[in-house]
Coordinates of C-alpha atoms in Angstrom, one line a residue:
M277 CA -31.3 34.3 -34.8
R278 CA -31.9 35.3 -38.4
H279 CA -34.8 33.7 -40.2
R280 CA -32.7 32.1 -42.8
S281 CA -30.4 30.6 -40.2
A282 CA -33.4 29.1 -38.4
V283 CA -34.7 27.6 -41.6
L284 CA -31.4 26.0 -42.4
L285 CA -31.1 24.6 -38.9
M286 CA -34.6 23.2 -39.1
L287 CA -33.6 21.5 -42.4
L288 CA -30.6 20.0 -40.6
V289 CA -33.1 18.7 -37.9
T290 CA -35.2 17.0 -40.6
L291 CA -32.0 15.5 -42.1
L292 CA -31.1 13.9 -38.8
W293 CA -34.7 12.8 -38.2
S294 CA -34.9 11.1 -41.6
S295 CA -32.3 8.5 -40.8
A296 CA -34.5 6.4 -38.6
G297 CA -36.2 4.3 -41.3
V298 CA -33.1 3.2 -43.1
V299 CA -31.2 2.4 -39.8
T300 CA -34.0 0.2 -38.5
R301 CA -33.9 -1.8 -41.7
H302 CA -30.4 -2.9 -40.8
L303 CA -31.2 -4.2 -37.4
E304 CA -30.7 -8.0 -36.9
A305 CA -32.8 -9.1 -33.9
A306 CA -34.5 -6.1 -32.3
R307 CA -38.1 -5.6 -33.4
G308 CA -41.2 -3.6 -32.6
F309 CA -41.4 -2.4 -29.0
E310 CA -37.8 -3.4 -28.3
I311 CA -36.5 -0.9 -30.9
T312 CA -38.7 1.8 -29.4
F313 CA -37.4 1.0 -25.9
W314 CA -33.7 1.0 -26.7
R315 CA -33.9 4.2 -28.8
A316 CA -35.8 5.9 -26.0
T317 CA -33.3 4.7 -23.4
F318 CA -30.2 6.0 -25.3
N319 CA -32.1 9.2 -26.0
A320 CA -32.8 9.6 -22.3
L321 CA -29.2 8.9 -21.4
A322 CA -27.9 11.5 -23.9
L323 CA -30.5 14.1 -22.8
T324 CA -29.7 13.6 -19.1
L325 CA -26.0 14.2 -19.9
I326 CA -26.6 17.2 -22.1
L327 CA -29.3 18.9 -20.0
G328 CA -27.4 18.1 -16.8
V329 CA -24.5 20.1 -18.1
L330 CA -26.8 22.9 -19.4
R331 CA -29.2 23.2 -16.5
G332 CA -27.4 21.6 -13.5
R333 CA -29.6 21.3 -10.4
A334 CA -32.3 23.3 -12.1
L335 CA -33.1 20.4 -14.3
L336 CA -35.3 18.5 -11.7
A337 CA -37.2 21.7 -10.9
A338 CA -37.9 22.2 -14.7
L339 CA -39.5 18.8 -14.9
R340 CA -42.4 19.7 -12.6
G341 CA -44.4 22.1 -14.7
G342 CA -47.8 20.9 -16.1
V343 CA -47.1 22.3 -19.6
V344 CA -43.7 20.5 -19.6
W345 CA -45.5 17.2 -18.8
A346 CA -48.0 17.9 -21.6
S347 CA -45.2 18.5 -24.1
G348 CA -43.4 15.4 -22.7
A349 CA -46.5 13.3 -23.3
C350 CA -46.6 14.5 -26.9
W351 CA -42.9 13.6 -27.4
A352 CA -43.6 10.2 -25.9
V353 CA -46.4 9.6 -28.4
M354 CA -44.2 10.6 -31.3
F355 CA -41.3 8.5 -30.2
T356 CA -43.4 5.4 -29.6
A357 CA -45.8 5.6 -32.5
F358 CA -43.1 6.4 -35.1
M359 CA -40.9 3.4 -34.3
L360 CA -43.8 1.0 -33.8
A361 CA -45.3 2.1 -37.2
L362 CA -42.0 1.4 -38.9
S363 CA -42.2 -2.2 -37.7
L364 CA -45.7 -2.6 -39.1
T365 CA -45.4 -1.0 -42.6
T366 CA -43.0 0.5 -45.0
V367 CA -40.9 3.6 -44.4
A368 CA -42.8 5.4 -47.2
N369 CA -46.2 4.7 -45.7
V370 CA -45.1 6.0 -42.3
L371 CA -43.5 9.1 -43.6
V372 CA -46.3 9.9 -45.9
T373 CA -48.8 9.6 -43.1
M374 CA -46.7 11.8 -40.9
S375 CA -46.8 14.4 -43.6
L376 CA -50.2 15.4 -42.5
S377 CA -48.4 17.4 -39.8
P378 CA -48.4 20.8 -41.5
L379 CA -52.2 20.7 -42.1
F380 CA -52.9 19.7 -38.5
T381 CA -50.5 22.3 -37.2
A382 CA -51.8 25.2 -39.3
V383 CA -55.4 24.4 -38.2
F384 CA -54.4 23.9 -34.5
A385 CA -52.4 27.2 -34.5
R386 CA -55.2 29.1 -36.1
V387 CA -57.9 27.7 -33.8
F388 CA -56.1 27.5 -30.4
L389 CA -53.5 30.2 -30.7
G390 CA -55.2 32.7 -33.1
Q391 CA -52.0 32.6 -35.0
P392 CA -52.3 34.1 -38.6
V393 CA -51.2 31.7 -41.3
P394 CA -49.7 33.5 -44.4
T395 CA -51.4 32.8 -47.7
R396 CA -48.2 31.3 -49.1
T397 CA -48.1 28.8 -46.3
W398 CA -51.7 27.6 -47.1
W399 CA -50.7 27.2 -50.8
A400 CA -47.6 25.3 -49.8
V401 CA -49.6 23.1 -47.6
V402 CA -52.0 22.4 -50.4
V403 CA -49.3 21.6 -52.9
A404 CA -47.4 19.5 -50.4
G405 CA -50.7 17.8 -49.6
M406 CA -51.2 17.0 -53.3
G407 CA -47.7 15.4 -53.4
I408 CA -48.4 13.5 -50.2
G409 CA -51.7 12.3 -51.7
W410 CA -49.9 11.1 -54.8
M411 CA -47.4 9.3 -52.7
F412 CA -50.1 7.9 -50.5
G413 CA -52.1 6.6 -53.4
G414 CA -49.1 4.9 -54.9
Q415 CA -47.5 3.5 -51.7
L416 CA -50.3 2.6 -49.3
G417 CA -50.3 -1.1 -48.9
G418 CA -49.9 -3.8 -46.4
P419 CA -51.4 -3.7 -42.9
L420 CA -53.5 -0.6 -42.2
A421 CA -52.5 -0.9 -38.6
G422 CA -49.1 0.7 -39.4
V423 CA -50.7 3.7 -41.0
G424 CA -53.2 4.1 -38.1
V425 CA -50.3 4.0 -35.6
A426 CA -48.3 6.5 -37.6
L427 CA -51.3 8.9 -37.6
G428 CA -50.5 9.5 -33.9
V429 CA -47.3 11.2 -34.8
P430 CA -48.6 14.3 -36.8
L431 CA -51.5 14.7 -34.3
A432 CA -49.0 14.8 -31.3
A433 CA -46.5 16.9 -33.3
A434 CA -49.2 19.5 -34.1
T435 CA -50.2 19.7 -30.5
N436 CA -46.6 20.0 -29.3
W437 CA -45.7 22.8 -31.8
C438 CA -48.6 24.8 -30.5
L439 CA -47.6 24.2 -26.9
L440 CA -44.1 25.4 -27.6
Q441 CA -45.4 28.5 -29.4
K442 CA -47.9 29.2 -26.5
V443 CA -45.3 29.3 -23.8
G444 CA -42.5 30.9 -25.9
R445 CA -39.6 32.0 -23.7
D446 CA -41.6 31.9 -20.5
V447 CA -41.1 28.2 -19.8
D448 CA -37.9 26.0 -20.3
M449 CA -39.3 23.3 -22.6
L450 CA -36.0 21.5 -23.3
P451 CA -36.6 19.1 -20.3
A452 CA -39.9 18.0 -21.9
V453 CA -37.9 16.1 -24.5
L454 CA -36.2 14.2 -21.7
L455 CA -39.5 13.6 -20.0
G456 CA -40.9 12.2 -23.3
A457 CA -38.0 9.8 -23.6
L458 CA -38.4 8.6 -20.0
L459 CA -42.2 8.1 -20.5
C460 CA -41.6 6.2 -23.7
M461 CA -38.9 4.0 -22.1
V462 CA -41.1 3.1 -19.1
A463 CA -44.1 2.4 -21.2
T464 CA -42.4 0.1 -23.7
L465 CA -40.1 -1.9 -21.5
P466 CA -42.8 -4.5 -20.4
L467 CA -43.9 -4.9 -24.0
A468 CA -40.3 -5.2 -25.2
W469 CA -39.4 -8.0 -22.8
P470 CA -37.5 -10.3 -23.3
L471 CA -34.8 -8.1 -24.9
R472 CA -33.0 -9.7 -27.9
A473 CA -30.8 -6.9 -29.3
G474 CA -27.1 -7.8 -29.6
A475 CA -24.1 -5.5 -29.8
H476 CA -24.7 -4.7 -33.5
D477 CA -28.3 -3.6 -32.9
L478 CA -27.4 -1.7 -29.7
A479 CA -24.8 0.3 -31.6
L480 CA -27.3 1.3 -34.3
L481 CA -30.0 2.1 -31.7
A482 CA -27.6 4.2 -29.6
G483 CA -26.8 6.2 -32.8
L484 CA -30.6 6.7 -33.3
G485 CA -31.1 7.7 -29.7
V486 CA -28.4 10.4 -29.7
F487 CA -28.1 11.7 -33.3
Q488 CA -31.6 11.0 -34.6
L489 CA -33.5 12.0 -31.5
A490 CA -31.7 13.8 -28.7
L491 CA -29.8 16.4 -30.6
P492 CA -32.3 17.3 -33.3
C493 CA -35.2 17.4 -30.9
L494 CA -33.4 19.8 -28.6
L495 CA -32.6 22.0 -31.5
A496 CA -36.2 21.8 -32.7
V497 CA -37.5 23.0 -29.3
R498 CA -35.0 25.9 -29.5
L499 CA -36.1 26.8 -33.1
A500 CA -39.8 27.0 -31.9
R501 CA -38.8 30.4 -30.5
E502 CA -37.7 31.6 -33.9
L503 CA -40.2 30.1 -36.4
P504 CA -44.0 30.0 -36.3
S505 CA -45.5 26.5 -35.7
H506 CA -46.9 26.2 -39.2
E507 CA -43.5 26.9 -40.8
L508 CA -41.8 24.4 -38.5
A509 CA -44.2 21.7 -39.5
L510 CA -43.9 22.6 -43.2
L511 CA -40.1 22.5 -43.1
G512 CA -40.4 19.2 -41.3
Q513 CA -41.8 17.7 -44.5
A514 CA -38.3 17.4 -45.9
E515 CA -38.1 14.3 -43.7
T516 CA -40.7 12.6 -45.9
L517 CA -38.6 13.0 -49.0
L518 CA -35.3 12.3 -47.4
G519 CA -36.5 9.3 -45.4
V520 CA -37.9 7.6 -48.5
L521 CA -34.7 8.3 -50.4
W522 CA -32.5 6.9 -47.7
A523 CA -34.6 3.7 -47.4
W524 CA -34.5 3.3 -51.2
W525 CA -30.8 3.9 -51.7
F526 CA -29.4 2.2 -48.6
A527 CA -32.0 -0.4 -47.7
G528 CA -33.5 -1.5 -51.0
E529 CA -37.1 -0.2 -50.3
H530 CA -37.9 1.1 -53.8
P531 CA -40.5 3.9 -53.3
G532 CA -42.0 3.6 -56.8
H533 CA -42.7 6.4 -59.3
A534 CA -45.7 7.7 -57.2
A535 CA -43.5 8.4 -54.3
L536 CA -40.8 10.1 -56.4
I537 CA -43.4 12.4 -58.1
G538 CA -45.2 13.1 -54.9
G539 CA -41.9 13.8 -53.1
S540 CA -40.9 16.2 -55.8
L541 CA -44.1 18.2 -55.2
V542 CA -43.4 18.3 -51.5
L543 CA -39.9 19.5 -52.1
A544 CA -41.1 22.2 -54.6
A545 CA -43.6 23.4 -52.1
L546 CA -40.9 23.8 -49.4
V547 CA -38.5 25.6 -51.8
A548 CA -41.3 28.0 -53.1
H549 CA -42.5 28.7 -49.6
E550 CA -39.1 29.9 -48.4
A551 CA -38.3 31.7 -51.7
L552 CA -41.5 33.7 -51.4
A553 CA -40.8 34.7 -47.8
P554 CA -40.4 38.5 -47.2
P555 CA -36.7 39.6 -47.2
S556 CA -36.7 40.1 -43.5
V557 CA -39.0 38.0 -41.3
P558 CA -38.7 38.7 -37.6
S559 CA -39.0 36.0 -35.1
V560 CA -42.6 35.5 -34.0
L561 CA -41.5 35.6 -30.4
K562 CA -38.8 38.3 -30.8
N563 CA -40.5 40.6 -28.3
A564 CA -41.6 37.8 -25.9

């Protein structure tokens, strides 16, 4: 896969991921852990179908590896913390907190993988961090619990990107996404009971489970073979800008001037990072 194609596909992933906040604002009865449970359930159903077709009987064997379980645990933390945080604070607060992911990922990749981080990436992380800080200063409000819960997402994401880079093509990591969905589903069902979601909510949550989670997460795992972990995390910052905009335009959550200025800095950092990339960048795992 060419580098530019991988970048465009990762931006598509972030576009799909960014829909969660605005969709949850249109739910009627489902709240908190129930939202997380139903989204994970529909995600697990979709993944079972997709991976069942792709892997057949080999799917069960692929779920036994220790590294797959470690990655699955990371996915479960991300699935759970993200949706729970959205029920505790604003979309902007959650996404801005999640934007710490590139910094965590770059540090983790350097420390645990010995992976060199290009100078342009560090500069992009700094500029994006400035934008995030601007947004954070202007948007942080309400219960701090939501921000604390959201912090689990970038930490788990950074760990997961490094795991995916570590194993490369040696281990089939697609089933880890399914494992994460199952772990999330089992963990949140007791906390979600009694279930209150009606047909309207279930339809929206099914859409999230399939199109906001299952498909983009599988694609992200595939792209981890083509792009270094720090670049994956940096490109993922498009979710911050897009998610805030969707919540503003379609759910009435005005982000304020701070979020718009900060979001512009994040977007500028992403564009500059890719524009300054060498004309031909081979996959980091091309010879794996």
